[in-house]
mmCIF file with all atom_site columns, C-alpha atoms in Angstrom:
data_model
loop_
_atom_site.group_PDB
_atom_site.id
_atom_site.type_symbol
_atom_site.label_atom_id
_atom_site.label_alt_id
_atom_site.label_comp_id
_atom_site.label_asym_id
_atom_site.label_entity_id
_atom_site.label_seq_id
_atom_site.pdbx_PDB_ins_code
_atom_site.Cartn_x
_atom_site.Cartn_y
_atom_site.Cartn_z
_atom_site.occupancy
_atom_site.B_iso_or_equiv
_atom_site.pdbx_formal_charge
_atom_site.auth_seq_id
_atom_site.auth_comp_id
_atom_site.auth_asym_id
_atom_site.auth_atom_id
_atom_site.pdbx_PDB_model_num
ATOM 1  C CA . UNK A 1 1  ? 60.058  97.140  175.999 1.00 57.00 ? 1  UNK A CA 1
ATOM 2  C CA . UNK A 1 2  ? 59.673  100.881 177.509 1.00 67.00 ? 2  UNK A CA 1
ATOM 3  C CA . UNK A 1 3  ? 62.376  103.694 177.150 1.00 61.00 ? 3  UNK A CA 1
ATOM 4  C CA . UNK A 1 4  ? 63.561  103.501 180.613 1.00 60.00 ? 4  UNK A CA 1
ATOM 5  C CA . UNK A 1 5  ? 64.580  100.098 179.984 1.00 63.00 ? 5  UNK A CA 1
ATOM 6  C CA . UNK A 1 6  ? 66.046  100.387 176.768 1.00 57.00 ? 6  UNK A CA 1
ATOM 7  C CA . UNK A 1 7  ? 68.562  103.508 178.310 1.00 60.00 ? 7  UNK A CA 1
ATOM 8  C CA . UNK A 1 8  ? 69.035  101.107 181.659 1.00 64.00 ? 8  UNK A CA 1
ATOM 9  C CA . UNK A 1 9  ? 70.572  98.182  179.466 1.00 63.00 ? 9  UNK A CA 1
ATOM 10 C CA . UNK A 1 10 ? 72.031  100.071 176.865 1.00 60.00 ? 10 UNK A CA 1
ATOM 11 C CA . UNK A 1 11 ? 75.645  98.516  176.082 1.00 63.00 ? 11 UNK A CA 1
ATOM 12 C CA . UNK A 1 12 ? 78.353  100.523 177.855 1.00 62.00 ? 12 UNK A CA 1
ATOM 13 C CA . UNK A 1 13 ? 80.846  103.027 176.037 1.00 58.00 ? 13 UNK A CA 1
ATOM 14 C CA . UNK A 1 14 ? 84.211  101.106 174.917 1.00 57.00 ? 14 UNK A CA 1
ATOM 15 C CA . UNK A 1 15 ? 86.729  101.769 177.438 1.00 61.00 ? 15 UNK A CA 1
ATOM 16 C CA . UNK A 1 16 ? 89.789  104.129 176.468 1.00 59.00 ? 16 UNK A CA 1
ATOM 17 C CA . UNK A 1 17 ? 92.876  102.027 176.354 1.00 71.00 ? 17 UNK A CA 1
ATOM 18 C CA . UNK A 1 18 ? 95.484  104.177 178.198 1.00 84.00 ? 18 UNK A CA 1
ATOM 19 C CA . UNK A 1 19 ? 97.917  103.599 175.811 1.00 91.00 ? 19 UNK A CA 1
ATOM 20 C CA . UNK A 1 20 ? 101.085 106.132 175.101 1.00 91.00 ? 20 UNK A CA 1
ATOM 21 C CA . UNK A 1 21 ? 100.064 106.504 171.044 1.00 89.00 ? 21 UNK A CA 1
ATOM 22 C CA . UNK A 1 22 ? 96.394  107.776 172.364 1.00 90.00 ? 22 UNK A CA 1
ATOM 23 C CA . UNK A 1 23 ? 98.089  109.960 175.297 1.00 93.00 ? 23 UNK A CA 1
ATOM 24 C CA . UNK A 1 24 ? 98.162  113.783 175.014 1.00 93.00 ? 24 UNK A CA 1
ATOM 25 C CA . UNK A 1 25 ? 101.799 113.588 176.099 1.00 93.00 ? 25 UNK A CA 1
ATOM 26 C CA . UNK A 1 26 ? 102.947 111.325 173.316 1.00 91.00 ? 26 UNK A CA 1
ATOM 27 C CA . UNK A 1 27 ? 104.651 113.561 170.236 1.00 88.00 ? 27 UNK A CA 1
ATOM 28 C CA . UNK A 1 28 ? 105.270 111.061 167.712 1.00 79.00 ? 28 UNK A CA 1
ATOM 29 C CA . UNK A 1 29 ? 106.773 111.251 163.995 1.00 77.00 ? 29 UNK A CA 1
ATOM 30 C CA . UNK A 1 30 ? 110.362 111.245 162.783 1.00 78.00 ? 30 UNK A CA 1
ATOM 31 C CA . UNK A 1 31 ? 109.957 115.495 161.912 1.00 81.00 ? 31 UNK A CA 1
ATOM 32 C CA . UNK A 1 32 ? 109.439 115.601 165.711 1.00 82.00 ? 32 UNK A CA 1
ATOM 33 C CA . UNK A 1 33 ? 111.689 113.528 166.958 1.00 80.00 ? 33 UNK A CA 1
ATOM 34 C CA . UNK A 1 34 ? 114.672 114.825 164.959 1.00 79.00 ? 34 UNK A CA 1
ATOM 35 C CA . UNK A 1 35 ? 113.447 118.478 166.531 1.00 82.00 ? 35 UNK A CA 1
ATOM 36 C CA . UNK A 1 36 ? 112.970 117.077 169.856 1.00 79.00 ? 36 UNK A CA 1
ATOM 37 C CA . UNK A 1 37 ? 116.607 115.191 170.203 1.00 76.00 ? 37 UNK A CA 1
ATOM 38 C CA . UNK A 1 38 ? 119.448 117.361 169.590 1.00 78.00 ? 38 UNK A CA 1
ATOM 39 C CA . UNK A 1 39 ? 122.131 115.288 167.566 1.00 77.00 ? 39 UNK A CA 1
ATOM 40 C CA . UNK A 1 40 ? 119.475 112.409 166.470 1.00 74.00 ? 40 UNK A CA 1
ATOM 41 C CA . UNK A 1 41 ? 120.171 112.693 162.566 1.00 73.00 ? 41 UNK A CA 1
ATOM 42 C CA . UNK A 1 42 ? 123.865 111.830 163.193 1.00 72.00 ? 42 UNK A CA 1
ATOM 43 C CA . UNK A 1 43 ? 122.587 108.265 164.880 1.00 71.00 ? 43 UNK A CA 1
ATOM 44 C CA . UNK A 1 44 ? 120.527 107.887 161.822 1.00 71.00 ? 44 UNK A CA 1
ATOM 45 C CA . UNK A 1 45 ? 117.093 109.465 161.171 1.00 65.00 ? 45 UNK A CA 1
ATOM 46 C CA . UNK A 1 46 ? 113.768 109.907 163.418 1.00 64.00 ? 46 UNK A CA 1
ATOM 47 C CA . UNK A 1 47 ? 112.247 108.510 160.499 1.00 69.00 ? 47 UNK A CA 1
ATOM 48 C CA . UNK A 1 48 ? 114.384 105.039 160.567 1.00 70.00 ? 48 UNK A CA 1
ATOM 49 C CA . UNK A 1 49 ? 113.099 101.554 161.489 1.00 70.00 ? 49 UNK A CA 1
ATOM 50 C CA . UNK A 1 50 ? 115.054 101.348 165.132 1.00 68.00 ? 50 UNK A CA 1
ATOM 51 C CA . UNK A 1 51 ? 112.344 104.362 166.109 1.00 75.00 ? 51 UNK A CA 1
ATOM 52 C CA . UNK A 1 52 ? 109.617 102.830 164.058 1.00 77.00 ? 52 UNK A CA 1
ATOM 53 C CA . UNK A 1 53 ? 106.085 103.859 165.645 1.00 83.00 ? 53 UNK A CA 1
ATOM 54 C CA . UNK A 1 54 ? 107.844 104.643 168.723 1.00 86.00 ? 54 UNK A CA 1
ATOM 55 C CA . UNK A 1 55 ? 106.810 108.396 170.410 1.00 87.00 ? 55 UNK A CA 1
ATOM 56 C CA . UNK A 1 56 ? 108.673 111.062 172.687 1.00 89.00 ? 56 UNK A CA 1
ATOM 57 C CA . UNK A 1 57 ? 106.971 111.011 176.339 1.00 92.00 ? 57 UNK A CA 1
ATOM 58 C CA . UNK A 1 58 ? 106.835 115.031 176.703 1.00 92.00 ? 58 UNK A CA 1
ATOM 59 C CA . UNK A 1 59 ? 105.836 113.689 180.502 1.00 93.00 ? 59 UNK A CA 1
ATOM 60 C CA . UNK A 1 60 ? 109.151 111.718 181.371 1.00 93.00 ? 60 UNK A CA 1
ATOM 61 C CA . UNK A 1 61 ? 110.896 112.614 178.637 1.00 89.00 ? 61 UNK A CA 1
ATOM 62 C CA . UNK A 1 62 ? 111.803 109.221 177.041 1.00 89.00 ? 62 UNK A CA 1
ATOM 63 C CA . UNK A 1 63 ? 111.001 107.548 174.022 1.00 88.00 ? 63 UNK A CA 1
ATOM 64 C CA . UNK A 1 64 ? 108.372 104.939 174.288 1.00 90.00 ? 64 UNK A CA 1
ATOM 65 C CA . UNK A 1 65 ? 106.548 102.484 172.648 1.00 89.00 ? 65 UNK A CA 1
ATOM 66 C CA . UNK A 1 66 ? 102.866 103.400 171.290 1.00 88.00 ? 66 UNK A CA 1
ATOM 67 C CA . UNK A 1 67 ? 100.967 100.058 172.801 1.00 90.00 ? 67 UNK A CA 1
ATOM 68 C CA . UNK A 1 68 ? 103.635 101.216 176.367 1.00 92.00 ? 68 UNK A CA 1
ATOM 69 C CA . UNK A 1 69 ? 101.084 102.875 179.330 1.00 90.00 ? 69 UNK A CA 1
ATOM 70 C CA . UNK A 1 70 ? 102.051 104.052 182.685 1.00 91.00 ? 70 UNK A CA 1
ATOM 71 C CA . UNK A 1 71 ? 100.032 105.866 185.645 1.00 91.00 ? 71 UNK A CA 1
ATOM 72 C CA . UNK A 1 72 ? 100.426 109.291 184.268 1.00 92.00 ? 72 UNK A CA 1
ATOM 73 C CA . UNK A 1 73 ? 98.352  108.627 180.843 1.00 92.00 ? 73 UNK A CA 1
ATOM 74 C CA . UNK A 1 74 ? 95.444  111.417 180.240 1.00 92.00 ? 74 UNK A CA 1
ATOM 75 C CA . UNK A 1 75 ? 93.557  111.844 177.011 1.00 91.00 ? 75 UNK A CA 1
ATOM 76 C CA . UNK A 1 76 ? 93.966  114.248 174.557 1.00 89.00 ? 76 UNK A CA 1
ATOM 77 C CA . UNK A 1 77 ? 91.962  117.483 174.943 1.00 84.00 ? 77 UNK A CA 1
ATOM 78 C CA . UNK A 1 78 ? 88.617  117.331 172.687 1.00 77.00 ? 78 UNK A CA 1
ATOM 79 C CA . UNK A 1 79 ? 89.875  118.968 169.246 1.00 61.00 ? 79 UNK A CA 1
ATOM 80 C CA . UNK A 1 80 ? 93.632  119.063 169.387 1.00 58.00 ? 80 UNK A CA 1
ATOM 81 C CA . UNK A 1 81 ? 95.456  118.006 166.825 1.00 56.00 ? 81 UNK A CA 1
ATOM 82 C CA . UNK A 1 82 ? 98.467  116.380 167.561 1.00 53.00 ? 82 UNK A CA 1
ATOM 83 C CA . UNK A 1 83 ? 100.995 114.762 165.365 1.00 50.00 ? 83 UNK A CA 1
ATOM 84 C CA . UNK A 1 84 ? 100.528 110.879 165.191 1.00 47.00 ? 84 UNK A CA 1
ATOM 85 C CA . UNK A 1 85 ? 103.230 108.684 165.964 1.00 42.00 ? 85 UNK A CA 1
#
């Protein structure tokens, strides 16, 4: 089998699910959360199971689910860290 053929049926990358946890406008964790929602902590804690993996749309500016997607997703920039959800 030659080169050309090998690169011409090489399996294709995975796709990127466009998913809010994987989104560069998802801020996720309870520290964040509690910083992000004035008046959170007296509801609770950002850190409690009603928010469980759930992440702060910095795009609409809602809380969302981490598997959630809508039309607006875009990847994270290469190298930034961001906190997880």
């Amino acid at each position: 089998m030659s080169l050309l053929t090998l690169i011409r049926h090489r399996p294709a990358a995975p796709p990127v699910m466009a998913a809010c946890a994987r989104c560069r406008f998802a801020a996720g964790g309870g520290a964040h959360l509690e910083r992000s929602i004035p008046g959170l902590s007296v509801f609770g804690s950002g850190f409690g199971s009603s928010i469980g993996e759930s992440c702060l749309c910095e795009r609409h500016d809602r809380l969302v689910s981490p598997d959630d997607s809508c039309a607006h997703y875009e990847a994270p920039a290469a190298g930034v860290d961001r906190e997880e959800p």
